[in-house]
C-alpha cells in the first residue's frame, strides 16, 4: 500500500505522469479517482471492490491524448489494457501501469486463474486453478436441457445493458445491442437467446474473462460461463487468448485467404 | 485534468440504489453502480445506468409550459404557479376538496413528499394522497 503511494508520488513529482487513476477512499468507500495532486494521495487505497479502471482510463486518455497517465492494474485490468492496445483504443506508450496482485480472498471470489499482472509492486502472486465445474455441469447436460437452462436464465434479463456498460473491452461507439431493427426498443426481456448470443459473438476474441459483467448482472445470469465457452472456442480454433501479452493480432483483425475450415466437433 | 466519482442515490424509484457519477472536468460523463452499497451490490437497472444522461439532455424542460389553445407555450414560474393555485382553489370551491388528489413522486426527497401530503391534507383538505408508482 505504502509502496504504491510512494511510487505514484515519485512519478507525479518527476512529471513522468500527469495523473494516476486509482481508488480513493471517499466517505468510507473506495471509489475510482484520478489523482493529480500530491495531497490527495493520503486517501489512495487498493480496496477489494473491482471497478473497470481500464474503461475509465479510455475516457480520460481520449480527452488527454498527449499526457502520460498512470493507472492501477490488477491481473484483469492488465488483460483489458492489452486488448485495448491491440484494438488501437489506447496508446501503450502513454500509459504507466502500476501492478497490484489481488488478495487470496478476492482471487477465490473471482475464480481467477491469474490474479496478478505481469509486474506488480503490491501483494504476492497466488496460483489459483480455475474452477470449471459450472461450465462442465452445463456442458454435460443433454442438448434440450442445456437449451432449457439457458432460455430460463436469459429470460430473466431486464435489459439494463450493465454487462456491456461495465465491460472494459466494450468500446464500440455504435452498439449492435442498440440497433433498433435488430433489437426492438421497449421489449423486456429482450429476444432470447438472440440478444445475449449477439453479445457473446461480439465477445469472441475480446473477452478477457474478468467477470465484471456477471458481477454486475442484477438477475444473476451466468454470463461469464457463456463468454468463457466462447473464449475456449476461439482459443481452440485460432490459438488466441484475449489479454495475453504477445506480438499477435486478434483473429477479428485478420482477413484469411479462404482456406480456413472449422474443424468437426460438438460446439 | 480532473476526474472523480461522486456517490449519490438514484432518483428514479424508491429502492435507493447507489450510483457513482463520473465527472470529468466538471462534466457529467457516466454512471457506475456502487459496489459498496448493500442495496444494489454493483448492479443497476437501465434507468440508473443512464441517470447521468437526463441531467444534460437537450430535451429537458428549462421553463414551465402552459397549454394555451391546445399548444404548450413557455411561461414564467409565477405564471405557472398562479395558474395551478387559482385552478386548485376554483375546483376546491366548486366541487369540494375530495374532488382533488395528489400523486407525489419517488424522484422527490422525503421532505418534498412530506410537504406535498401536508399541503393536500392541511391546505386543500383531502386525504387523497398517493404515489406515482400507483399510476
mmCIF file of C-alpha atoms in Angstrom:
data_model
loop_
_atom_site.group_PDB
_atom_site.id
_atom_site.type_symbol
_atom_site.label_atom_id
_atom_site.label_comp_id
_atom_site.label_asym_id
_atom_site.label_seq_id
_atom_site.Cartn_x
_atom_site.Cartn_y
_atom_site.Cartn_z
ATOM 1 C CA UNK A 1 0.000 0.000 0.000
ATOM 2 C CA UNK A 2 2.694 2.444 1.101
ATOM 3 C CA UNK A 3 4.871 1.274 -1.773
ATOM 4 C CA UNK A 4 2.143 2.227 -4.241
ATOM 5 C CA UNK A 5 1.679 5.644 -2.661
ATOM 6 C CA UNK A 6 5.395 6.364 -2.735
ATOM 7 C CA UNK A 7 5.757 5.204 -6.309
ATOM 8 C CA UNK A 8 2.821 7.339 -7.503
ATOM 9 C CA UNK A 9 4.143 10.297 -5.544
ATOM 10 C CA UNK A 10 7.553 9.997 -7.202
ATOM 11 C CA UNK A 11 6.087 9.712 -10.696
ATOM 12 C CA UNK A 12 3.799 12.697 -10.170
ATOM 13 C CA UNK A 13 6.631 14.790 -8.676
ATOM 14 C CA UNK A 14 9.013 13.924 -11.518
ATOM 15 C CA UNK A 15 6.305 14.757 -14.019
ATOM 16 C CA UNK A 16 6.613 11.299 -15.592
ATOM 17 C CA UNK A 17 2.835 11.068 -15.369
ATOM 18 C CA UNK A 18 0.256 13.865 -15.333
ATOM 19 C CA UNK A 19 -2.221 11.889 -13.273
ATOM 20 C CA UNK A 20 -2.840 8.489 -11.713
ATOM 21 C CA UNK A 21 -6.113 6.594 -11.951
ATOM 22 C CA UNK A 22 -6.689 4.531 -8.859
ATOM 23 C CA UNK A 23 -9.047 4.118 -5.956
ATOM 24 C CA UNK A 24 -9.738 6.786 -3.388
ATOM 25 C CA UNK A 25 -11.326 6.367 -0.014
ATOM 26 C CA UNK A 26 -14.351 8.676 -0.292
ATOM 27 C CA UNK A 27 -16.871 8.802 2.552
ATOM 28 C CA UNK A 28 -15.878 5.381 3.826
ATOM 29 C CA UNK A 29 -15.938 3.693 0.430
ATOM 30 C CA UNK A 30 -13.238 3.131 -2.155
ATOM 31 C CA UNK A 31 -14.241 4.646 -5.473
ATOM 32 C CA UNK A 32 -12.358 5.363 -8.719
ATOM 33 C CA UNK A 33 -10.487 8.677 -8.712
ATOM 34 C CA UNK A 34 -7.872 10.440 -10.805
ATOM 35 C CA UNK A 35 -5.029 11.626 -8.604
ATOM 36 C CA UNK A 36 -3.332 14.789 -9.803
ATOM 37 C CA UNK A 37 -2.404 16.472 -6.506
ATOM 38 C CA UNK A 38 0.029 15.007 -4.018
ATOM 39 C CA UNK A 39 -2.259 15.972 -1.118
ATOM 40 C CA UNK A 40 -4.917 13.547 -2.306
ATOM 41 C CA UNK A 41 -2.540 10.596 -2.134
ATOM 42 C CA UNK A 42 -3.172 10.067 1.561
ATOM 43 C CA UNK A 43 -6.611 8.751 0.535
ATOM 44 C CA UNK A 44 -5.194 6.393 -2.098
ATOM 45 C CA UNK A 45 -6.305 2.849 -1.418
ATOM 46 C CA UNK A 46 -6.447 -0.527 -3.152
ATOM 47 C CA UNK A 47 -9.663 -1.991 -1.807
ATOM 48 C CA UNK A 48 -11.277 -5.288 -2.717
ATOM 49 C CA UNK A 49 -14.023 -3.907 -4.949
ATOM 50 C CA UNK A 50 -13.150 -4.081 -8.639
ATOM 51 C CA UNK A 51 -14.178 -1.231 -10.920
ATOM 52 C CA UNK A 52 -13.498 -1.112 -14.677
ATOM 53 C CA UNK A 53 -10.464 1.175 -14.438
ATOM 54 C CA UNK A 54 -9.334 0.256 -17.960
ATOM 55 C CA UNK A 55 -12.663 1.508 -19.278
ATOM 56 C CA UNK A 56 -12.452 4.708 -17.260
ATOM 57 C CA UNK A 57 -8.935 5.487 -18.476
ATOM 58 C CA UNK A 58 -10.281 5.317 -22.054
ATOM 59 C CA UNK A 59 -12.455 8.373 -21.428
ATOM 60 C CA UNK A 60 -9.589 10.291 -19.861
ATOM 61 C CA UNK A 61 -6.976 9.230 -22.425
ATOM 62 C CA UNK A 62 -9.233 10.197 -25.336
ATOM 63 C CA UNK A 63 -9.504 13.699 -23.951
ATOM 64 C CA UNK A 64 -5.852 13.993 -22.914
ATOM 65 C CA UNK A 65 -4.107 12.093 -25.675
ATOM 66 C CA UNK A 66 -0.772 13.894 -25.188
ATOM 67 C CA UNK A 67 -0.475 13.125 -21.495
ATOM 68 C CA UNK A 68 1.191 10.210 -19.789
ATOM 69 C CA UNK A 69 -1.207 8.619 -17.347
ATOM 70 C CA UNK A 70 -0.625 6.183 -14.523
ATOM 71 C CA UNK A 71 -3.176 3.514 -13.727
ATOM 72 C CA UNK A 72 -3.559 0.878 -11.032
ATOM 73 C CA UNK A 73 -3.808 -2.537 -12.642
ATOM 74 C CA UNK A 74 -4.843 -5.913 -11.330
ATOM 75 C CA UNK A 75 -4.372 -9.026 -13.443
ATOM 76 C CA UNK A 76 -7.710 -8.470 -15.159
ATOM 77 C CA UNK A 77 -7.121 -4.751 -15.767
ATOM 78 C CA UNK A 78 -3.824 -5.580 -17.433
ATOM 79 C CA UNK A 79 -5.505 -8.050 -19.770
ATOM 80 C CA UNK A 80 -8.134 -5.454 -20.623
ATOM 81 C CA UNK A 81 -5.452 -2.864 -21.370
ATOM 82 C CA UNK A 82 -3.645 -5.303 -23.667
ATOM 83 C CA UNK A 83 -6.843 -5.888 -25.646
ATOM 84 C CA UNK A 84 -7.439 -2.139 -25.820
ATOM 85 C CA UNK A 85 -3.875 -1.518 -27.071
ATOM 86 C CA UNK A 86 -4.311 -4.257 -29.644
ATOM 87 C CA UNK A 87 -7.611 -2.786 -30.831
ATOM 88 C CA UNK A 88 -5.953 0.629 -31.071
ATOM 89 C CA UNK A 89 -8.119 2.230 -28.436
ATOM 90 C CA UNK A 90 -5.230 3.201 -26.194
ATOM 91 C CA UNK A 91 -1.626 4.197 -26.812
ATOM 92 C CA UNK A 92 0.573 1.869 -24.823
ATOM 93 C CA UNK A 93 3.480 4.339 -24.752
ATOM 94 C CA UNK A 94 1.323 6.850 -22.886
ATOM 95 C CA UNK A 95 0.271 4.590 -20.027
ATOM 96 C CA UNK A 96 2.227 3.723 -16.915
ATOM 97 C CA UNK A 97 0.556 0.711 -15.244
ATOM 98 C CA UNK A 98 1.180 0.064 -11.564
ATOM 99 C CA UNK A 99 0.629 -3.558 -10.740
ATOM 100 C CA UNK A 100 -1.322 -4.811 -7.774
ATOM 101 C CA UNK A 101 -1.691 -8.515 -7.011
ATOM 102 C CA UNK A 102 -5.083 -9.481 -5.654
ATOM 103 C CA UNK A 103 -5.614 -10.950 -2.215
ATOM 104 C CA UNK A 104 -6.274 -14.671 -1.990
ATOM 105 C CA UNK A 105 -9.830 -13.958 -0.928
ATOM 106 C CA UNK A 106 -10.564 -11.805 -3.962
ATOM 107 C CA UNK A 107 -8.858 -14.252 -6.312
ATOM 108 C CA UNK A 108 -11.007 -17.029 -4.946
ATOM 109 C CA UNK A 109 -14.175 -14.960 -5.188
ATOM 110 C CA UNK A 110 -13.381 -14.106 -8.804
ATOM 111 C CA UNK A 111 -12.376 -17.668 -9.631
ATOM 112 C CA UNK A 112 -9.316 -16.084 -11.211
ATOM 113 C CA UNK A 113 -6.508 -18.207 -12.581
ATOM 114 C CA UNK A 114 -4.035 -15.322 -12.742
ATOM 115 C CA UNK A 115 -4.921 -12.802 -10.038
ATOM 116 C CA UNK A 116 -1.826 -10.654 -10.643
ATOM 117 C CA UNK A 117 -0.399 -8.603 -13.511
ATOM 118 C CA UNK A 118 2.973 -9.324 -15.162
ATOM 119 C CA UNK A 119 4.692 -6.812 -12.890
ATOM 120 C CA UNK A 120 3.426 -5.675 -9.526
ATOM 121 C CA UNK A 121 4.587 -3.717 -6.522
ATOM 122 C CA UNK A 122 1.865 -4.691 -4.056
ATOM 123 C CA UNK A 123 0.792 -8.162 -2.929
ATOM 124 C CA UNK A 124 2.061 -11.561 -3.929
ATOM 125 C CA UNK A 125 1.463 -13.912 -6.842
ATOM 126 C CA UNK A 126 -1.049 -16.609 -5.986
ATOM 127 C CA UNK A 127 -1.816 -19.542 -8.173
ATOM 128 C CA UNK A 128 -5.493 -20.417 -8.226
ATOM 129 C CA UNK A 129 -6.647 -23.167 -10.502
ATOM 130 C CA UNK A 130 -9.737 -22.102 -12.407
ATOM 131 C CA UNK A 131 -12.833 -23.985 -11.337
ATOM 132 C CA UNK A 132 -14.571 -25.290 -14.460
ATOM 133 C CA UNK A 133 -17.331 -27.084 -12.509
ATOM 134 C CA UNK A 134 -20.222 -24.836 -13.602
ATOM 135 C CA UNK A 135 -19.163 -24.971 -17.234
ATOM 136 C CA UNK A 136 -18.694 -28.743 -17.145
ATOM 137 C CA UNK A 137 -22.027 -29.228 -15.425
ATOM 138 C CA UNK A 138 -23.826 -27.299 -18.142
ATOM 139 C CA UNK A 139 -21.853 -28.990 -20.920
ATOM 140 C CA UNK A 140 -22.751 -32.421 -19.593
ATOM 141 C CA UNK A 141 -26.494 -31.749 -19.905
ATOM 142 C CA UNK A 142 -28.338 -33.213 -22.892
ATOM 143 C CA UNK A 143 -28.885 -30.632 -25.656
ATOM 144 C CA UNK A 144 -32.554 -29.877 -24.903
ATOM 145 C CA UNK A 145 -31.900 -29.480 -21.178
ATOM 146 C CA UNK A 146 -28.903 -27.299 -21.891
ATOM 147 C CA UNK A 147 -31.043 -25.125 -24.146
ATOM 148 C CA UNK A 148 -33.754 -25.012 -21.478
ATOM 149 C CA UNK A 149 -31.176 -23.974 -18.881
ATOM 150 C CA UNK A 150 -30.058 -21.003 -20.955
ATOM 151 C CA UNK A 151 -33.553 -19.956 -22.017
ATOM 152 C CA UNK A 152 -34.556 -19.920 -18.365
ATOM 153 C CA UNK A 153 -31.515 -17.906 -17.263
ATOM 154 C CA UNK A 154 -31.557 -15.476 -20.192
ATOM 155 C CA UNK A 155 -35.324 -14.948 -19.906
ATOM 156 C CA UNK A 156 -34.725 -13.122 -16.628
ATOM 157 C CA UNK A 157 -32.852 -10.336 -18.392
ATOM 158 C CA UNK A 158 -34.151 -6.834 -17.651
ATOM 159 C CA UNK A 159 -32.069 -5.362 -20.477
ATOM 160 C CA UNK A 160 -30.140 -2.987 -18.258
ATOM 161 C CA UNK A 161 -27.123 -3.125 -20.584
ATOM 162 C CA UNK A 162 -24.999 -3.407 -17.456
ATOM 163 C CA UNK A 163 -22.938 -6.249 -18.926
ATOM 164 C CA UNK A 164 -21.957 -4.054 -21.845
ATOM 165 C CA UNK A 165 -21.603 -0.859 -19.826
ATOM 166 C CA UNK A 166 -19.244 -2.340 -17.259
ATOM 167 C CA UNK A 167 -17.227 -4.352 -19.797
ATOM 168 C CA UNK A 168 -13.691 -2.971 -20.083
ATOM 169 C CA UNK A 169 -13.270 -4.243 -23.637
ATOM 170 C CA UNK A 170 -16.619 -2.963 -24.969
ATOM 171 C CA UNK A 171 -15.534 0.226 -26.682
ATOM 172 C CA UNK A 172 -17.634 0.500 -29.870
ATOM 173 C CA UNK A 173 -19.236 3.880 -30.469
ATOM 174 C CA UNK A 174 -22.260 2.234 -32.055
ATOM 175 C CA UNK A 175 -23.517 -0.932 -30.392
ATOM 176 C CA UNK A 176 -25.347 -3.788 -32.107
ATOM 177 C CA UNK A 177 -27.445 -4.206 -28.987
ATOM 178 C CA UNK A 178 -28.943 -0.767 -29.591
ATOM 179 C CA UNK A 179 -29.648 -1.345 -33.255
ATOM 180 C CA UNK A 180 -33.432 -0.897 -33.260
ATOM 181 C CA UNK A 181 -34.240 -3.111 -36.294
ATOM 182 C CA UNK A 182 -32.338 -5.975 -34.624
ATOM 183 C CA UNK A 183 -33.255 -5.329 -31.012
ATOM 184 C CA UNK A 184 -36.765 -3.851 -30.716
ATOM 185 C CA UNK A 185 -36.990 -0.945 -28.281
ATOM 186 C CA UNK A 186 -39.006 -1.223 -25.103
ATOM 187 C CA UNK A 187 -39.241 -5.006 -25.066
ATOM 188 C CA UNK A 188 -38.355 -6.913 -21.902
ATOM 189 C CA UNK A 189 -36.937 -9.472 -21.787
ATOM 190 C CA UNK A 190 -35.061 -8.834 -24.993
ATOM 191 C CA UNK A 191 -35.305 -11.570 -27.575
ATOM 192 C CA UNK A 192 -33.956 -14.776 -26.030
ATOM 193 C CA UNK A 193 -31.372 -16.028 -26.861
ATOM 194 C CA UNK A 194 -30.611 -13.648 -29.776
ATOM 195 C CA UNK A 195 -29.780 -10.647 -27.597
ATOM 196 C CA UNK A 196 -27.318 -12.491 -25.388
ATOM 197 C CA UNK A 197 -25.803 -14.560 -28.150
ATOM 198 C CA UNK A 198 -25.208 -11.390 -30.189
ATOM 199 C CA UNK A 199 -23.189 -10.088 -27.306
ATOM 200 C CA UNK A 200 -21.442 -13.427 -26.844
ATOM 201 C CA UNK A 201 -20.370 -13.379 -30.504
ATOM 202 C CA UNK A 202 -19.038 -9.869 -30.081
ATOM 203 C CA UNK A 203 -17.081 -11.051 -27.076
ATOM 204 C CA UNK A 204 -15.300 -13.710 -29.126
ATOM 205 C CA UNK A 205 -11.627 -12.787 -29.365
ATOM 206 C CA UNK A 206 -12.173 -9.918 -26.960
ATOM 207 C CA UNK A 207 -13.486 -11.203 -23.613
ATOM 208 C CA UNK A 208 -10.681 -11.275 -21.077
ATOM 209 C CA UNK A 209 -12.760 -13.235 -18.547
ATOM 210 C CA UNK A 210 -12.684 -10.594 -15.823
ATOM 211 C CA UNK A 211 -16.222 -11.440 -14.737
ATOM 212 C CA UNK A 212 -17.333 -7.843 -14.179
ATOM 213 C CA UNK A 213 -20.427 -8.479 -16.351
ATOM 214 C CA UNK A 214 -21.617 -11.341 -14.210
ATOM 215 C CA UNK A 215 -20.782 -9.442 -11.014
ATOM 216 C CA UNK A 216 -22.892 -6.524 -12.218
ATOM 217 C CA UNK A 217 -25.849 -8.526 -13.541
ATOM 218 C CA UNK A 218 -28.936 -7.709 -11.456
ATOM 219 C CA UNK A 219 -30.583 -11.049 -12.291
ATOM 220 C CA UNK A 220 -27.506 -13.276 -11.929
ATOM 221 C CA UNK A 221 -27.254 -14.561 -15.487
ATOM 222 C CA UNK A 222 -24.113 -16.746 -15.644
ATOM 223 C CA UNK A 223 -22.648 -14.556 -18.388
ATOM 224 C CA UNK A 224 -19.084 -15.433 -17.576
ATOM 225 C CA UNK A 225 -19.812 -19.097 -18.187
ATOM 226 C CA UNK A 226 -21.226 -18.223 -21.591
ATOM 227 C CA UNK A 227 -18.319 -15.995 -22.589
ATOM 228 C CA UNK A 228 -15.789 -18.433 -21.169
ATOM 229 C CA UNK A 229 -17.098 -21.054 -23.548
ATOM 230 C CA UNK A 230 -16.728 -18.563 -26.394
ATOM 231 C CA UNK A 231 -13.174 -17.885 -25.204
ATOM 232 C CA UNK A 232 -12.363 -21.574 -25.216
ATOM 233 C CA UNK A 233 -13.712 -21.992 -28.754
ATOM 234 C CA UNK A 234 -11.643 -19.047 -30.016
ATOM 235 C CA UNK A 235 -8.553 -20.451 -28.327
ATOM 236 C CA UNK A 236 -9.147 -23.875 -29.804
ATOM 237 C CA UNK A 237 -9.810 -22.610 -33.337
ATOM 238 C CA UNK A 238 -7.407 -19.695 -33.608
ATOM 239 C CA UNK A 239 -4.955 -20.341 -30.796
ATOM 240 C CA UNK A 240 -5.818 -16.890 -29.489
ATOM 241 C CA UNK A 241 -6.435 -15.923 -25.880
ATOM 242 C CA UNK A 242 -7.558 -12.311 -25.429
ATOM 243 C CA UNK A 243 -5.445 -10.390 -22.947
ATOM 244 C CA UNK A 244 -2.248 -12.383 -23.466
ATOM 245 C CA UNK A 245 0.696 -10.092 -23.949
ATOM 246 C CA UNK A 246 2.073 -11.491 -27.183
ATOM 247 C CA UNK A 247 3.023 -9.993 -30.527
ATOM 248 C CA UNK A 248 -0.080 -11.291 -32.238
ATOM 249 C CA UNK A 249 -3.150 -9.789 -33.834
ATOM 250 C CA UNK A 250 -6.638 -10.771 -32.849
ATOM 251 C CA UNK A 251 -8.484 -13.164 -35.210
ATOM 252 C CA UNK A 252 -11.013 -10.389 -35.856
ATOM 253 C CA UNK A 253 -8.266 -8.244 -37.352
ATOM 254 C CA UNK A 254 -7.185 -10.822 -39.924
ATOM 255 C CA UNK A 255 -8.579 -11.373 -43.409
ATOM 256 C CA UNK A 256 -7.985 -15.022 -44.189
ATOM 257 C CA UNK A 257 -7.144 -16.454 -47.600
ATOM 258 C CA UNK A 258 -10.307 -18.538 -47.663
ATOM 259 C CA UNK A 259 -8.617 -21.776 -46.706
ATOM 260 C CA UNK A 260 -9.796 -21.800 -43.095
ATOM 261 C CA UNK A 261 -12.217 -24.538 -42.173
ATOM 262 C CA UNK A 262 -13.918 -25.081 -38.855
ATOM 263 C CA UNK A 263 -12.892 -28.499 -37.588
ATOM 264 C CA UNK A 264 -15.634 -31.025 -36.964
ATOM 265 C CA UNK A 265 -16.709 -31.062 -33.360
ATOM 266 C CA UNK A 266 -19.536 -30.555 -30.967
ATOM 267 C CA UNK A 267 -19.781 -26.815 -30.415
ATOM 268 C CA UNK B 1 -7.366 17.399 -15.692
ATOM 269 C CA UNK B 2 -9.901 16.285 -13.148
ATOM 270 C CA UNK B 3 -11.815 13.018 -12.854
ATOM 271 C CA UNK B 4 -13.744 11.885 -9.857
ATOM 272 C CA UNK B 5 -16.699 9.710 -8.960
ATOM 273 C CA UNK B 6 -19.460 11.142 -6.822
ATOM 274 C CA UNK B 7 -21.595 8.715 -4.817
ATOM 275 C CA UNK B 8 -25.259 9.543 -4.959
ATOM 276 C CA UNK B 9 -28.626 7.834 -4.661
ATOM 277 C CA UNK B 10 -30.583 7.054 -7.799
ATOM 278 C CA UNK B 11 -33.564 9.380 -8.087
ATOM 279 C CA UNK B 12 -35.720 7.157 -10.278
ATOM 280 C CA UNK B 13 -37.532 4.993 -7.735
ATOM 281 C CA UNK B 14 -37.667 4.277 -4.048
ATOM 282 C CA UNK B 15 -35.174 1.358 -3.995
ATOM 283 C CA UNK B 16 -32.253 3.602 -3.200
ATOM 284 C CA UNK B 17 -29.537 2.200 -5.432
ATOM 285 C CA UNK B 18 -26.207 3.953 -5.145
ATOM 286 C CA UNK B 19 -24.699 5.363 -8.308
ATOM 287 C CA UNK B 20 -21.226 6.761 -8.751
ATOM 288 C CA UNK B 21 -21.499 9.692 -11.126
ATOM 289 C CA UNK B 22 -18.383 10.080 -13.223
ATOM 290 C CA UNK B 23 -17.309 13.691 -13.506
ATOM 291 C CA UNK B 24 -14.581 14.605 -15.997
ATOM 292 C CA UNK B 25 -13.506 18.257 -15.838
ATOM 293 C CA UNK B 26 -16.818 19.296 -14.320
ATOM 294 C CA UNK B 27 -18.841 17.445 -16.926
ATOM 295 C CA UNK B 28 -21.102 14.525 -16.060
ATOM 296 C CA UNK B 29 -19.884 11.723 -18.336
ATOM 297 C CA UNK B 30 -21.164 8.468 -16.875
ATOM 298 C CA UNK B 31 -22.796 6.371 -14.181
ATOM 299 C CA UNK B 32 -21.266 3.356 -12.458
ATOM 300 C CA UNK B 33 -23.110 1.179 -9.931
ATOM 301 C CA UNK B 34 -21.566 1.327 -6.491
ATOM 302 C CA UNK B 35 -20.105 -1.961 -5.314
ATOM 303 C CA UNK B 36 -20.118 -0.910 -1.694
ATOM 304 C CA UNK B 37 -23.829 -0.283 -1.352
ATOM 305 C CA UNK B 38 -25.807 -3.159 0.217
ATOM 306 C CA UNK B 39 -28.935 -2.205 -1.765
ATOM 307 C CA UNK B 40 -27.698 -2.702 -5.299
ATOM 308 C CA UNK B 41 -24.389 -4.574 -4.854
ATOM 309 C CA UNK B 42 -22.801 -3.227 -8.021
ATOM 310 C CA UNK B 43 -25.908 -3.545 -10.207
ATOM 311 C CA UNK B 44 -28.310 -1.035 -11.699
ATOM 312 C CA UNK B 45 -31.301 -1.118 -13.986
ATOM 313 C CA UNK B 46 -31.244 0.708 -17.295
ATOM 314 C CA UNK B 47 -32.588 3.872 -15.697
ATOM 315 C CA UNK B 48 -29.774 4.014 -13.196
ATOM 316 C CA UNK B 49 -27.163 3.236 -15.831
ATOM 317 C CA UNK B 50 -28.355 6.209 -17.870
ATOM 318 C CA UNK B 51 -29.148 8.519 -14.947
ATOM 319 C CA UNK B 52 -26.424 10.963 -15.999
ATOM 320 C CA UNK B 53 -27.997 11.434 -19.430
ATOM 321 C CA UNK B 54 -31.145 13.276 -18.428
ATOM 322 C CA UNK B 55 -29.187 15.837 -16.474
ATOM 323 C CA UNK B 56 -27.523 17.135 -19.625
ATOM 324 C CA UNK B 57 -30.306 16.165 -22.035
ATOM 325 C CA UNK B 58 -31.311 18.760 -24.612
ATOM 326 C CA UNK B 59 -34.887 17.551 -24.245
ATOM 327 C CA UNK B 60 -35.013 18.617 -20.634
ATOM 328 C CA UNK B 61 -37.582 21.328 -19.847
ATOM 329 C CA UNK B 62 -35.911 24.537 -18.804
ATOM 330 C CA UNK B 63 -39.039 26.594 -18.175
ATOM 331 C CA UNK B 64 -42.646 25.783 -17.227
ATOM 332 C CA UNK B 65 -45.092 25.273 -20.087
ATOM 333 C CA UNK B 66 -48.744 26.312 -20.086
ATOM 334 C CA UNK B 67 -51.208 24.883 -22.565
ATOM 335 C CA UNK B 68 -52.974 27.688 -24.429
ATOM 336 C CA UNK B 69 -55.418 26.822 -27.198
ATOM 337 C CA UNK B 70 -54.143 23.244 -27.271
ATOM 338 C CA UNK B 71 -50.495 24.223 -27.591
ATOM 339 C CA UNK B 72 -47.775 24.375 -24.975
ATOM 340 C CA UNK B 73 -46.330 27.860 -24.536
ATOM 341 C CA UNK B 74 -43.288 28.767 -22.447
ATOM 342 C CA UNK B 75 -44.201 30.561 -19.250
ATOM 343 C CA UNK B 76 -42.572 32.012 -16.144
ATOM 344 C CA UNK B 77 -42.705 30.237 -12.781
ATOM 345 C CA UNK B 78 -45.002 32.964 -11.416
ATOM 346 C CA UNK B 79 -47.480 32.449 -14.247
ATOM 347 C CA UNK B 80 -47.405 28.671 -13.872
ATOM 348 C CA UNK B 81 -47.760 28.631 -10.081
ATOM 349 C CA UNK B 82 -50.506 31.250 -10.135
ATOM 350 C CA UNK B 83 -52.408 29.173 -12.674
ATOM 351 C CA UNK B 84 -52.022 25.994 -10.566
ATOM 352 C CA UNK B 85 -53.103 27.634 -7.307
ATOM 353 C CA UNK B 86 -56.038 29.504 -8.812
ATOM 354 C CA UNK B 87 -57.280 26.372 -10.594
ATOM 355 C CA UNK B 88 -56.911 24.246 -7.454
ATOM 356 C CA UNK B 89 -58.795 26.889 -5.453
ATOM 357 C CA UNK B 90 -61.540 27.029 -8.033
ATOM 358 C CA UNK B 91 -62.009 23.261 -8.112
ATOM 359 C CA UNK B 92 -61.977 23.069 -4.314
ATOM 360 C CA UNK B 93 -64.660 25.754 -4.051
ATOM 361 C CA UNK B 94 -66.895 24.428 -6.789
ATOM 362 C CA UNK B 95 -66.540 20.655 -6.351
ATOM 363 C CA UNK B 96 -65.152 20.217 -2.815
ATOM 364 C CA UNK B 97 -61.698 19.153 -1.576
ATOM 365 C CA UNK B 98 -62.277 15.442 -2.227
ATOM 366 C CA UNK B 99 -62.511 16.101 -5.942
ATOM 367 C CA UNK B 100 -58.771 16.712 -5.828
ATOM 368 C CA UNK B 101 -55.983 14.166 -5.441
ATOM 369 C CA UNK B 102 -52.230 14.265 -5.474
ATOM 370 C CA UNK B 103 -49.767 11.724 -6.791
ATOM 371 C CA UNK B 104 -46.334 12.516 -5.446
ATOM 372 C CA UNK B 105 -43.104 11.087 -6.722
ATOM 373 C CA UNK B 106 -40.247 8.793 -5.821
ATOM 374 C CA UNK B 107 -37.966 11.237 -7.576
ATOM 375 C CA UNK B 108 -38.658 13.770 -4.839
ATOM 376 C CA UNK B 109 -36.970 13.750 -1.466
ATOM 377 C CA UNK B 110 -38.714 12.592 1.703
ATOM 378 C CA UNK B 111 -39.068 16.213 2.717
ATOM 379 C CA UNK B 112 -40.706 17.204 -0.547
ATOM 380 C CA UNK B 113 -43.112 14.281 -0.305
ATOM 381 C CA UNK B 114 -43.918 15.258 3.279
ATOM 382 C CA UNK B 115 -44.692 18.805 2.192
ATOM 383 C CA UNK B 116 -46.881 17.561 -0.647
ATOM 384 C CA UNK B 117 -49.085 15.421 1.594
ATOM 385 C CA UNK B 118 -49.149 18.200 4.202
ATOM 386 C CA UNK B 119 -50.378 20.637 1.592
ATOM 387 C CA UNK B 120 -53.086 18.251 0.409
ATOM 388 C CA UNK B 121 -54.326 17.474 3.913
ATOM 389 C CA UNK B 122 -53.902 20.838 5.633
ATOM 390 C CA UNK B 123 -54.379 23.323 2.790
ATOM 391 C CA UNK B 124 -56.627 21.525 0.328
ATOM 392 C CA UNK B 125 -58.351 19.357 2.944
ATOM 393 C CA UNK B 126 -58.310 15.885 1.413
ATOM 394 C CA UNK B 127 -56.673 12.560 2.196
ATOM 395 C CA UNK B 128 -56.377 11.713 -1.484
ATOM 396 C CA UNK B 129 -52.614 11.314 -1.445
ATOM 397 C CA UNK B 130 -50.789 8.608 -3.347
ATOM 398 C CA UNK B 131 -47.627 7.756 -5.158
ATOM 399 C CA UNK B 132 -46.571 7.859 -8.785
ATOM 400 C CA UNK B 133 -45.911 4.115 -8.766
ATOM 401 C CA UNK B 134 -49.685 3.571 -8.368
ATOM 402 C CA UNK B 135 -50.439 5.389 -11.622
#
